[in-house]
mmCIF file of C-alpha atoms in Angstrom:
data_model
loop_
_atom_site.group_PDB
_atom_site.id
_atom_site.type_symbol
_atom_site.label_atom_id
_atom_site.label_comp_id
_atom_site.label_asym_id
_atom_site.label_seq_id
_atom_site.Cartn_x
_atom_site.Cartn_y
_atom_site.Cartn_z
ATOM 1 C CA MET A 1 0.000 0.000 0.000
ATOM 2 C CA PHE A 2 1.145 3.535 -0.848
ATOM 3 C CA GLU A 3 0.164 6.654 1.070
ATOM 4 C CA TYR A 4 -0.949 9.717 -0.918
ATOM 5 C CA LYS A 5 -1.154 13.199 0.587
ATOM 6 C CA LEU A 6 -3.820 15.717 -0.351
ATOM 7 C CA TYR A 7 -4.316 19.241 0.963
ATOM 8 C CA TYR A 8 -7.857 20.597 0.951
ATOM 9 C CA ALA A 9 -10.147 23.495 1.819
ATOM 10 C CA THR A 10 -13.888 23.059 2.248
ATOM 11 C CA ASN A 11 -17.051 24.787 3.394
ATOM 12 C CA ARG A 12 -18.798 21.444 3.964
ATOM 13 C CA LYS A 13 -20.076 20.379 7.380
ATOM 14 C CA HIS A 14 -17.677 18.000 9.118
ATOM 15 C CA LYS A 15 -18.610 14.544 10.391
ATOM 16 C CA GLY A 16 -17.172 13.601 13.759
ATOM 17 C CA SER A 17 -14.504 15.733 15.449
ATOM 18 C CA ARG A 18 -14.086 19.298 14.179
ATOM 19 C CA TRP A 19 -10.280 19.072 14.041
ATOM 20 C CA HIS A 20 -9.975 15.378 13.202
ATOM 21 C CA PRO A 21 -13.131 14.607 11.181
ATOM 22 C CA ASP A 22 -14.137 11.249 9.771
ATOM 23 C CA SER A 23 -15.435 12.879 6.594
ATOM 24 C CA TYR A 24 -17.486 15.814 5.280
ATOM 25 C CA GLY A 25 -21.156 15.783 4.352
ATOM 26 C CA LYS A 26 -23.745 17.261 2.007
ATOM 27 C CA LYS A 27 -24.487 20.437 3.976
ATOM 28 C CA PHE A 28 -22.644 23.688 4.555
ATOM 29 C CA SER A 29 -20.531 24.217 7.666
ATOM 30 C CA ASP A 30 -22.497 25.323 10.724
ATOM 31 C CA ASP A 31 -20.343 28.454 10.673
ATOM 32 C CA GLY A 32 -21.827 29.509 7.323
ATOM 33 C CA MET A 33 -21.359 28.784 3.638
ATOM 34 C CA GLU A 34 -18.420 31.201 3.361
ATOM 35 C CA ASN A 35 -16.542 29.649 6.278
ATOM 36 C CA LEU A 36 -13.548 27.579 5.204
ATOM 37 C CA ARG A 37 -11.707 24.759 6.930
ATOM 38 C CA PHE A 38 -8.196 23.899 5.762
ATOM 39 C CA GLY A 39 -6.680 20.479 6.219
ATOM 40 C CA VAL A 40 -4.537 17.654 4.942
ATOM 41 C CA MET A 41 -5.448 14.018 4.453
ATOM 42 C CA ARG A 42 -3.623 10.814 3.725
ATOM 43 C CA VAL A 43 -5.141 8.081 1.604
ATOM 44 C CA ASN A 44 -3.737 4.564 1.338
ATOM 45 C CA ALA A 45 -4.140 2.747 -1.967
ATOM 46 C CA ASP A 46 -2.778 -0.378 -3.630
ATOM 47 C CA HIS A 47 0.189 0.622 -5.794
ATOM 48 C CA LYS A 48 -0.415 -2.030 -8.469
ATOM 49 C CA THR A 49 -4.044 -1.004 -8.885
ATOM 50 C CA VAL A 50 -3.057 2.657 -9.204
ATOM 51 C CA GLN A 51 -0.439 1.807 -11.813
ATOM 52 C CA LYS A 52 -2.937 -0.317 -13.750
ATOM 53 C CA TYR A 53 -5.239 2.664 -14.211
ATOM 54 C CA LEU A 54 -2.407 5.129 -14.836
ATOM 55 C CA ASN A 55 -1.128 3.016 -17.713
ATOM 56 C CA ALA A 56 -4.456 1.758 -19.088
ATOM 57 C CA PRO A 57 -4.644 2.409 -22.859
ATOM 58 C CA LEU A 58 -7.529 4.564 -24.088
ATOM 59 C CA LYS A 59 -8.769 4.374 -27.669
ATOM 60 C CA ASP A 60 -7.559 7.722 -29.052
ATOM 61 C CA CYS A 61 -6.518 9.483 -25.862
ATOM 62 C CA GLY A 62 -3.234 7.806 -25.063
ATOM 63 C CA ALA A 63 -2.518 6.091 -21.746
ATOM 64 C CA GLY A 64 -4.172 6.751 -18.426
ATOM 65 C CA ASP A 65 -7.772 6.123 -17.342
ATOM 66 C CA GLY A 66 -8.059 8.806 -14.695
ATOM 67 C CA GLU A 67 -11.835 8.421 -14.352
ATOM 68 C CA LYS A 68 -11.587 4.795 -13.220
ATOM 69 C CA LEU A 69 -8.610 5.728 -11.047
ATOM 70 C CA ALA A 70 -10.716 8.451 -9.419
ATOM 71 C CA ALA A 71 -13.509 5.974 -8.679
ATOM 72 C CA TYR A 72 -11.018 3.556 -7.098
ATOM 73 C CA LEU A 73 -9.404 6.282 -4.969
ATOM 74 C CA ALA A 74 -12.835 7.544 -3.870
ATOM 75 C CA GLY A 75 -13.378 4.146 -2.271
ATOM 76 C CA CYS A 76 -9.965 4.322 -0.608
ATOM 77 C CA ALA A 77 -10.835 7.783 0.758
ATOM 78 C CA GLU A 78 -13.442 6.243 3.068
ATOM 79 C CA GLU A 79 -10.596 5.122 5.345
ATOM 80 C CA ALA A 80 -8.468 8.269 4.979
ATOM 81 C CA GLU A 81 -6.811 10.039 7.891
ATOM 82 C CA ILE A 82 -7.988 13.662 7.971
ATOM 83 C CA VAL A 83 -6.362 16.401 10.036
ATOM 84 C CA VAL A 84 -7.675 19.980 10.089
ATOM 85 C CA TYR A 85 -5.379 22.940 10.675
ATOM 86 C CA GLU A 86 -6.685 24.363 13.946
ATOM 87 C CA GLU A 87 -7.783 27.966 14.231
ATOM 88 C CA SER A 88 -8.218 30.500 17.017
ATOM 89 C CA ILE A 89 -10.228 33.477 15.809
ATOM 90 C CA LYS A 90 -13.309 35.456 16.830
ATOM 91 C CA ALA A 91 -15.985 35.377 14.152
ATOM 92 C CA ASP A 92 -17.526 38.753 15.128
ATOM 93 C CA ILE A 93 -14.295 40.795 14.831
ATOM 94 C CA ALA A 94 -12.221 41.456 11.713
ATOM 95 C CA GLU A 95 -9.060 39.345 11.545
ATOM 96 C CA GLN A 96 -6.875 42.466 11.239
ATOM 97 C CA ALA A 97 -8.250 43.811 14.530
ATOM 98 C CA GLN A 98 -7.449 40.696 16.556
ATOM 99 C CA ALA A 99 -4.254 39.837 18.365
ATOM 100 C CA ASN A 100 -2.780 36.317 18.552
ATOM 101 C CA THR A 101 -5.055 34.870 15.882
ATOM 102 C CA LYS A 102 -4.321 31.395 14.599
ATOM 103 C CA LEU A 103 -5.418 30.877 10.991
ATOM 104 C CA GLY A 104 -5.705 27.482 9.331
ATOM 105 C CA SER A 105 -5.085 29.059 5.945
ATOM 106 C CA LYS A 106 -1.677 30.402 6.977
ATOM 107 C CA ALA A 107 -0.668 27.054 8.452
ATOM 108 C CA MET A 108 -1.571 25.219 5.240
ATOM 109 C CA PHE A 109 0.109 27.863 3.061
ATOM 110 C CA ALA A 110 3.269 27.461 5.140
ATOM 111 C CA ASP A 111 3.257 23.684 4.590
ATOM 112 C CA LEU A 112 2.619 24.146 0.884
ATOM 113 C CA MET A 113 5.515 26.584 0.751
ATOM 114 C CA GLN A 114 7.788 23.861 2.107
ATOM 115 C CA ASP A 115 6.596 21.528 -0.669
ATOM 116 C CA MET A 116 7.131 24.218 -3.293
ATOM 117 C CA GLN A 117 10.699 24.724 -2.124
ATOM 118 C CA SER A 118 11.239 21.073 -3.051
ATOM 119 C CA SER A 119 10.465 21.770 -6.737
ATOM 120 C CA SER A 120 6.713 21.378 -6.549
ATOM 121 C CA ASP A 121 4.125 23.516 -8.290
ATOM 122 C CA VAL A 122 0.661 23.770 -6.710
ATOM 123 C CA LEU A 123 -2.601 23.195 -8.589
ATOM 124 C CA ILE A 124 -5.838 24.258 -6.902
ATOM 125 C CA TYR A 125 -8.725 22.056 -8.082
ATOM 126 C CA ILE A 126 -12.434 22.964 -7.863
ATOM 127 C CA HIS A 127 -14.894 20.185 -8.743
ATOM 128 C CA GLY A 128 -18.331 20.493 -10.301
ATOM 129 C CA PHE A 129 -21.964 19.546 -9.711
ATOM 130 C CA ASN A 130 -23.235 16.425 -7.928
ATOM 131 C CA VAL A 131 -19.933 15.401 -6.325
ATOM 132 C CA ALA A 132 -19.801 13.801 -2.871
ATOM 133 C CA TRP A 133 -16.820 14.357 -0.566
ATOM 134 C CA ASN A 134 -15.116 11.007 -1.219
ATOM 135 C CA ASP A 135 -15.624 11.408 -4.972
ATOM 136 C CA ALA A 136 -14.053 14.870 -4.807
ATOM 137 C CA VAL A 137 -11.043 13.423 -2.993
ATOM 138 C CA GLY A 138 -10.771 10.601 -5.536
ATOM 139 C CA SER A 139 -10.827 13.017 -8.476
ATOM 140 C CA ALA A 140 -8.272 15.341 -6.885
ATOM 141 C CA LEU A 141 -5.850 12.500 -6.173
ATOM 142 C CA ALA A 142 -6.399 10.998 -9.635
ATOM 143 C CA LEU A 143 -5.601 14.393 -11.158
ATOM 144 C CA GLN A 144 -2.443 14.635 -9.081
ATOM 145 C CA LEU A 145 -1.328 11.159 -10.149
ATOM 146 C CA MET A 146 -2.229 11.637 -13.827
ATOM 147 C CA LEU A 147 -0.251 14.876 -13.980
ATOM 148 C CA GLY A 148 2.638 13.127 -12.270
ATOM 149 C CA ASN A 149 2.542 10.287 -14.808
ATOM 150 C CA ALA A 150 2.317 12.316 -18.043
ATOM 151 C CA PRO A 151 4.787 10.800 -20.541
ATOM 152 C CA THR A 152 6.316 14.166 -21.502
ATOM 153 C CA ARG A 153 6.529 15.555 -17.955
ATOM 154 C CA ASP A 154 9.561 17.320 -16.518
ATOM 155 C CA GLU A 155 10.938 14.633 -14.190
ATOM 156 C CA ALA A 156 12.427 17.249 -11.859
ATOM 157 C CA GLN A 157 9.114 19.067 -11.445
ATOM 158 C CA LYS A 158 6.392 17.857 -9.075
ATOM 159 C CA VAL A 159 2.758 18.945 -8.842
ATOM 160 C CA GLN A 160 0.811 19.071 -5.572
ATOM 161 C CA VAL A 161 -2.969 19.309 -5.934
ATOM 162 C CA VAL A 162 -5.067 21.261 -3.408
ATOM 163 C CA LEU A 163 -8.766 20.356 -3.412
ATOM 164 C CA PHE A 164 -11.556 22.840 -2.796
ATOM 165 C CA SER A 165 -14.749 20.873 -2.132
ATOM 166 C CA TRP A 166 -18.207 22.423 -1.787
ATOM 167 C CA PRO A 167 -21.589 20.810 -0.929
ATOM 168 C CA SER A 168 -22.705 19.765 -4.403
ATOM 169 C CA ASP A 169 -24.008 16.263 -3.847
ATOM 170 C CA GLY A 170 -27.288 16.859 -5.674
ATOM 171 C CA LEU A 171 -30.748 15.421 -5.030
ATOM 172 C CA ALA A 172 -32.982 12.790 -6.620
ATOM 173 C CA LEU A 173 -34.655 15.340 -8.918
ATOM 174 C CA PRO A 174 -32.055 16.584 -11.417
ATOM 175 C CA TRP A 175 -33.785 19.882 -12.269
ATOM 176 C CA VAL A 176 -34.259 20.816 -8.589
ATOM 177 C CA SER A 177 -30.790 19.706 -7.508
ATOM 178 C CA TYR A 178 -29.123 21.481 -10.423
ATOM 179 C CA LYS A 179 -30.812 24.800 -9.622
ATOM 180 C CA SER A 180 -30.051 24.341 -5.930
ATOM 181 C CA ASP A 181 -26.389 23.635 -6.600
ATOM 182 C CA ARG A 182 -26.128 26.699 -8.848
ATOM 183 C CA SER A 183 -27.439 28.893 -6.031
ATOM 184 C CA GLU A 184 -25.175 27.189 -3.497
ATOM 185 C CA ALA A 185 -22.279 27.590 -5.916
ATOM 186 C CA VAL A 186 -22.616 31.367 -5.656
ATOM 187 C CA GLY A 187 -22.017 31.246 -1.889
ATOM 188 C CA SER A 188 -19.267 28.678 -2.277
ATOM 189 C CA GLY A 189 -17.675 30.855 -4.958
ATOM 190 C CA ALA A 190 -17.602 33.717 -2.476
ATOM 191 C CA ALA A 191 -15.817 31.373 -0.052
ATOM 192 C CA VAL A 192 -13.314 30.502 -2.796
ATOM 193 C CA GLY A 193 -12.813 34.212 -3.384
ATOM 194 C CA ARG A 194 -12.044 34.716 0.312
ATOM 195 C CA GLY A 195 -9.505 31.903 0.094
ATOM 196 C CA PHE A 196 -7.868 33.478 -2.969
ATOM 197 C CA LEU A 197 -7.653 36.815 -1.146
ATOM 198 C CA LYS A 198 -5.951 35.081 1.784
ATOM 199 C CA LEU A 199 -3.506 33.538 -0.693
ATOM 200 C CA ARG A 200 -2.933 36.942 -2.316
ATOM 201 C CA ASP A 201 -2.099 38.490 1.066
ATOM 202 C CA PHE A 202 0.178 35.574 2.026
ATOM 203 C CA LEU A 203 2.122 35.889 -1.239
ATOM 204 C CA ALA A 204 2.331 39.679 -0.913
ATOM 205 C CA ASP A 205 3.790 39.283 2.585
ATOM 206 C CA LEU A 206 6.399 36.807 1.272
ATOM 207 C CA ARG A 207 7.407 39.216 -1.495
ATOM 208 C CA ASP A 208 7.727 42.102 0.960
ATOM 209 C CA LYS A 209 9.934 40.041 3.272
ATOM 210 C CA ALA A 210 12.090 38.905 0.329
ATOM 211 C CA LYS A 211 12.618 42.529 -0.735
ATOM 212 C CA LYS A 212 13.756 43.346 2.789
ATOM 213 C CA GLY A 213 16.401 40.618 2.744
ATOM 214 C CA GLY A 214 14.327 37.710 3.977
ATOM 215 C CA LYS A 215 13.954 34.242 2.468
ATOM 216 C CA GLN A 216 13.901 34.468 -1.317
ATOM 217 C CA LEU A 217 10.944 33.125 -3.271
ATOM 218 C CA CYS A 218 11.287 29.562 -4.578
ATOM 219 C CA GLY A 219 10.301 30.315 -8.175
ATOM 220 C CA GLN A 220 7.577 27.653 -8.327
ATOM 221 C CA ASP A 221 4.097 28.443 -9.637
ATOM 222 C CA ILE A 222 0.483 28.184 -8.470
ATOM 223 C CA HIS A 223 -2.194 27.111 -10.948
ATOM 224 C CA LEU A 224 -5.985 26.683 -10.898
ATOM 225 C CA LEU A 225 -8.185 24.036 -12.524
ATOM 226 C CA CYS A 226 -11.987 24.301 -12.460
ATOM 227 C CA HIS A 227 -14.195 21.487 -13.736
ATOM 228 C CA SER A 228 -17.780 21.837 -14.961
ATOM 229 C CA MET A 229 -19.821 23.921 -12.494
ATOM 230 C CA GLY A 230 -16.583 24.686 -10.654
ATOM 231 C CA ASN A 231 -16.240 27.362 -13.326
ATOM 232 C CA PHE A 232 -19.526 28.866 -12.106
ATOM 233 C CA LEU A 233 -17.903 29.111 -8.664
ATOM 234 C CA LEU A 234 -14.998 30.895 -10.313
ATOM 235 C CA GLN A 235 -17.390 33.579 -11.563
ATOM 236 C CA SER A 236 -18.496 34.300 -7.987
ATOM 237 C CA ALA A 237 -14.909 34.110 -6.710
ATOM 238 C CA LEU A 238 -13.769 36.647 -9.286
ATOM 239 C CA SER A 239 -16.563 38.983 -8.188
ATOM 240 C CA ARG A 240 -15.410 38.702 -4.558
ATOM 241 C CA ILE A 241 -11.789 39.405 -5.524
ATOM 242 C CA THR A 242 -12.933 42.458 -7.500
ATOM 243 C CA ASP A 243 -14.924 43.796 -4.538
ATOM 244 C CA PHE A 244 -11.903 43.600 -2.234
ATOM 245 C CA THR A 245 -9.174 44.796 -4.609
ATOM 246 C CA PRO A 246 -8.414 48.531 -4.798
ATOM 247 C CA GLY A 247 -7.847 50.106 -8.208
ATOM 248 C CA ASN A 248 -8.845 48.801 -11.608
ATOM 249 C CA SER A 249 -6.595 45.734 -11.923
ATOM 250 C CA LEU A 250 -6.893 42.419 -10.114
ATOM 251 C CA PRO A 251 -3.828 40.688 -8.614
ATOM 252 C CA ARG A 252 -2.140 38.009 -10.719
ATOM 253 C CA ILE A 253 -2.327 35.006 -8.404
ATOM 254 C CA PHE A 254 -1.936 32.122 -10.868
ATOM 255 C CA GLU A 255 0.473 31.170 -13.602
ATOM 256 C CA HIS A 256 -2.103 29.109 -15.496
ATOM 257 C CA VAL A 257 -5.885 28.720 -15.166
ATOM 258 C CA PHE A 258 -7.485 25.642 -16.756
ATOM 259 C CA LEU A 259 -11.206 25.784 -17.539
ATOM 260 C CA CYS A 260 -12.255 22.161 -18.087
ATOM 261 C CA ALA A 261 -15.718 21.290 -19.486
ATOM 262 C CA PRO A 262 -16.959 24.623 -18.111
ATOM 263 C CA ASP A 263 -20.696 24.633 -17.386
ATOM 264 C CA VAL A 264 -21.078 28.387 -17.934
ATOM 265 C CA ASP A 265 -22.361 30.559 -20.779
ATOM 266 C CA ASP A 266 -20.261 30.470 -23.932
ATOM 267 C CA ASN A 267 -19.784 34.269 -23.892
ATOM 268 C CA VAL A 268 -18.699 34.405 -20.247
ATOM 269 C CA MET A 269 -15.202 35.780 -20.972
ATOM 270 C CA GLU A 270 -16.354 38.596 -23.250
ATOM 271 C CA ALA A 271 -16.622 42.261 -22.220
ATOM 272 C CA GLY A 272 -19.257 42.895 -19.570
ATOM 273 C CA GLN A 273 -19.570 39.190 -18.657
ATOM 274 C CA PRO A 274 -18.703 37.461 -15.319
ATOM 275 C CA LEU A 275 -15.249 36.151 -16.345
ATOM 276 C CA GLU A 276 -14.264 39.244 -18.310
ATOM 277 C CA LYS A 277 -11.324 39.907 -15.967
ATOM 278 C CA ILE A 278 -10.016 36.355 -15.751
ATOM 279 C CA ASP A 279 -6.936 37.331 -17.758
ATOM 280 C CA GLN A 280 -5.909 39.616 -14.894
ATOM 281 C CA ILE A 281 -5.530 36.849 -12.305
ATOM 282 C CA ALA A 282 -3.419 34.541 -14.501
ATOM 283 C CA ARG A 283 -0.606 34.661 -17.016
ATOM 284 C CA ASN A 284 -2.282 32.000 -19.210
ATOM 285 C CA ILE A 285 -5.800 30.547 -19.586
ATOM 286 C CA SER A 286 -6.615 27.248 -21.314
ATOM 287 C CA LEU A 287 -10.199 26.226 -22.095
ATOM 288 C CA TYR A 288 -10.841 22.510 -22.772
ATOM 289 C CA HIS A 289 -14.166 21.632 -24.418
ATOM 290 C CA ASN A 290 -15.852 18.636 -26.052
ATOM 291 C CA ARG A 291 -18.654 18.919 -28.600
ATOM 292 C CA GLN A 292 -20.062 15.521 -27.564
ATOM 293 C CA ASP A 293 -20.152 16.226 -23.820
ATOM 294 C CA THR A 294 -23.524 14.847 -22.710
ATOM 295 C CA ALA A 295 -23.536 16.923 -19.529
ATOM 296 C CA MET A 296 -23.264 20.090 -21.605
ATOM 297 C CA VAL A 297 -26.207 19.021 -23.768
ATOM 298 C CA ILE A 298 -28.354 18.350 -20.682
ATOM 299 C CA SER A 299 -27.356 21.650 -19.077
ATOM 300 C CA ASP A 300 -28.117 23.514 -22.298
ATOM 301 C CA TYR A 301 -31.389 21.811 -23.254
ATOM 302 C CA SER A 302 -33.202 20.659 -20.118
ATOM 303 C CA LYS A 303 -32.118 23.473 -17.753
ATOM 304 C CA GLY A 304 -32.865 26.312 -20.126
ATOM 305 C CA ASN A 305 -29.290 27.587 -20.194
ATOM 306 C CA PRO A 306 -27.656 29.322 -23.163
ATOM 307 C CA GLU A 307 -24.964 27.460 -25.116
ATOM 308 C CA ARG A 308 -22.327 26.033 -22.755
ATOM 309 C CA LEU A 309 -18.671 27.048 -22.931
ATOM 310 C CA GLY A 310 -17.706 23.406 -22.408
ATOM 311 C CA GLY A 311 -19.630 22.268 -25.479
ATOM 312 C CA ALA A 312 -18.509 24.035 -28.652
ATOM 313 C CA GLY A 313 -16.150 26.435 -26.885
ATOM 314 C CA ALA A 314 -16.322 30.213 -26.825
ATOM 315 C CA ALA A 315 -19.060 31.873 -28.861
ATOM 316 C CA HIS A 316 -16.597 34.354 -30.348
ATOM 317 C CA PRO A 317 -13.020 33.096 -29.809
ATOM 318 C CA ALA A 318 -11.609 35.985 -31.823
ATOM 319 C CA LEU A 319 -12.905 38.380 -29.147
ATOM 320 C CA LEU A 320 -11.050 36.687 -26.287
ATOM 321 C CA HIS A 321 -7.958 38.102 -24.623
ATOM 322 C CA ASN A 322 -4.750 36.862 -26.236
ATOM 323 C CA LYS A 323 -3.940 34.949 -23.036
ATOM 324 C CA VAL A 324 -6.927 32.662 -23.641
ATOM 325 C CA HIS A 325 -6.531 29.534 -25.792
ATOM 326 C CA GLN A 326 -9.246 26.939 -26.344
ATOM 327 C CA ILE A 327 -8.588 23.284 -27.071
ATOM 328 C CA ASP A 328 -11.190 21.004 -28.686
ATOM 329 C CA CYS A 329 -10.879 17.526 -27.154
ATOM 330 C CA THR A 330 -13.685 15.950 -29.231
ATOM 331 C CA PRO A 331 -11.459 13.753 -31.468
ATOM 332 C CA VAL A 332 -9.757 11.964 -28.565
ATOM 333 C CA VAL A 333 -12.594 11.631 -26.019
ATOM 334 C CA HIS A 334 -14.908 8.603 -26.043
ATOM 335 C CA GLY A 335 -17.455 7.104 -23.684
ATOM 336 C CA ILE A 336 -21.037 7.587 -22.533
ATOM 337 C CA VAL A 337 -20.904 10.966 -20.773
ATOM 338 C CA GLU A 338 -17.548 12.370 -21.948
ATOM 339 C CA HIS A 339 -17.468 15.015 -19.210
ATOM 340 C CA SER A 340 -14.472 14.270 -16.956
ATOM 341 C CA TYR A 341 -11.952 13.967 -19.772
ATOM 342 C CA TYR A 342 -9.473 16.271 -18.015
ATOM 343 C CA LEU A 343 -8.475 13.078 -16.189
ATOM 344 C CA ALA A 344 -7.764 11.161 -19.402
ATOM 345 C CA GLY A 345 -4.421 10.473 -21.134
ATOM 346 C CA LYS A 346 -3.687 13.158 -23.742
ATOM 347 C CA VAL A 347 -5.800 15.849 -22.067
ATOM 348 C CA ALA A 348 -4.028 15.467 -18.717
ATOM 349 C CA ALA A 349 -0.693 15.372 -20.553
ATOM 350 C CA ASP A 350 -1.544 18.629 -22.342
ATOM 351 C CA ILE A 351 -2.428 20.254 -19.015
ATOM 352 C CA ARG A 352 0.848 19.007 -17.558
ATOM 353 C CA ALA A 353 2.776 20.466 -20.521
ATOM 354 C CA SER A 354 1.364 23.897 -19.668
ATOM 355 C CA ILE A 355 2.295 23.455 -16.001
ATOM 356 C CA ASP A 356 5.829 22.627 -17.138
ATOM 357 C CA GLY A 357 5.943 25.887 -19.077
ATOM 358 C CA TRP A 358 5.505 24.735 -22.667
ATOM 359 C CA GLU A 359 4.307 27.396 -25.074
ATOM 360 C CA GLN A 360 0.857 26.866 -26.569
ATOM 361 C CA GLY A 361 2.384 26.281 -30.001
ATOM 362 C CA ASP A 362 5.141 23.931 -28.840
ATOM 363 C CA SER A 363 5.609 21.264 -31.533
ATOM 364 C CA ARG A 364 5.771 18.527 -28.886
ATOM 365 C CA ARG A 365 2.097 19.012 -28.034
ATOM 366 C CA GLU A 366 -0.342 16.614 -29.730
ATOM 367 C CA ARG A 367 -2.605 19.342 -31.072
ATOM 368 C CA GLN A 368 -3.286 21.227 -34.275
ATOM 369 C CA ARG A 369 -3.899 24.983 -34.603
ATOM 370 C CA SER A 370 -6.945 26.354 -36.418
ATOM 371 C CA ALA A 371 -6.279 27.594 -39.934
ATOM 372 C CA THR A 372 -7.955 30.913 -39.157
ATOM 373 C CA LEU A 373 -7.511 31.650 -35.428
ATOM 374 C CA GLU A 374 -4.231 31.664 -33.461
ATOM 375 C CA ASN A 375 -5.897 30.773 -30.156
ATOM 376 C CA VAL A 376 -7.995 27.781 -31.300
ATOM 377 C CA TRP A 377 -6.606 24.219 -31.170
ATOM 378 C CA THR A 378 -7.756 20.614 -31.653
ATOM 379 C CA LEU A 379 -6.176 17.605 -29.954
ATOM 380 C CA LYS A 380 -4.913 14.971 -32.382
ATOM 381 C CA LYS A 381 -5.846 11.280 -32.294
#
């Protein structure tokens, strides 16, 4: 058995002890939907089984069945050891006005900083709709392992995934549960925004200390990956960051943001739309979409939504900021639902190439550029 480490933040209600929970449930924390708990967990899994899924051949998508790996690891997560970073803070007084506060976020950031100093990038992962806690853990660990097993990866570079999990377990009635999760996603997105602001302040403090002769920055990067309705959370998070950022420009927190199968409107990154300013928080943005994504069809047709960004891509790709590139995964993705393909072979490898710093047009990537648009790509079989 191998032990896998996963950092997390959540606004779910804990089960069992507050600081050493057994798991997390379907409801928001008793402290409110914007309250975050930060922790680390360790999951034991059979090494041979993990390797079997990591190397499983997919029809046109290369090696690595991350979806089946995620399902296996979700089962393993039932026996995981979970430890929460303890806090000491008064909820009715602003953090800045309190003395001797103890913040879980700072403790986790400090541990992540130690990992980053050992040549590890950090990827924050936000899952989508109808995902239970153990399933979220399984997907986050599968993503971490798939990125670490990409055939073209930089062997000297590691990637540590940090999970943000929100109460999105859904109900028996898909229309009701979907609308409920969209409303709950707004509050959870505000919680994500608070977490990003904490990260912004932590990084700003590190930079200030480095300028004054303190410990120099490690040079590693922080990235963000949002899947499906996780991109709807990102809209709310971006709004929160905007509300609490002076001036006209948002802070650049991430090196790369990956929008995977985004269940949001296909014009969401255009002027006047919720993700208009996404280019300000990242140096690069990659949008992965699939024209045969069943979840996008259901969201579009049965829920009365406009065209989904995760279906045919951006409505007007020529209007997007030059940082934004969209990649059509349709040729390499197969299956019944075709929605969690960010965990599959070539797609995960393409994400890893960006984490390793490859240019969008790097000839080593298995993709082809559009004949008419510089920022539009298609993955090759």
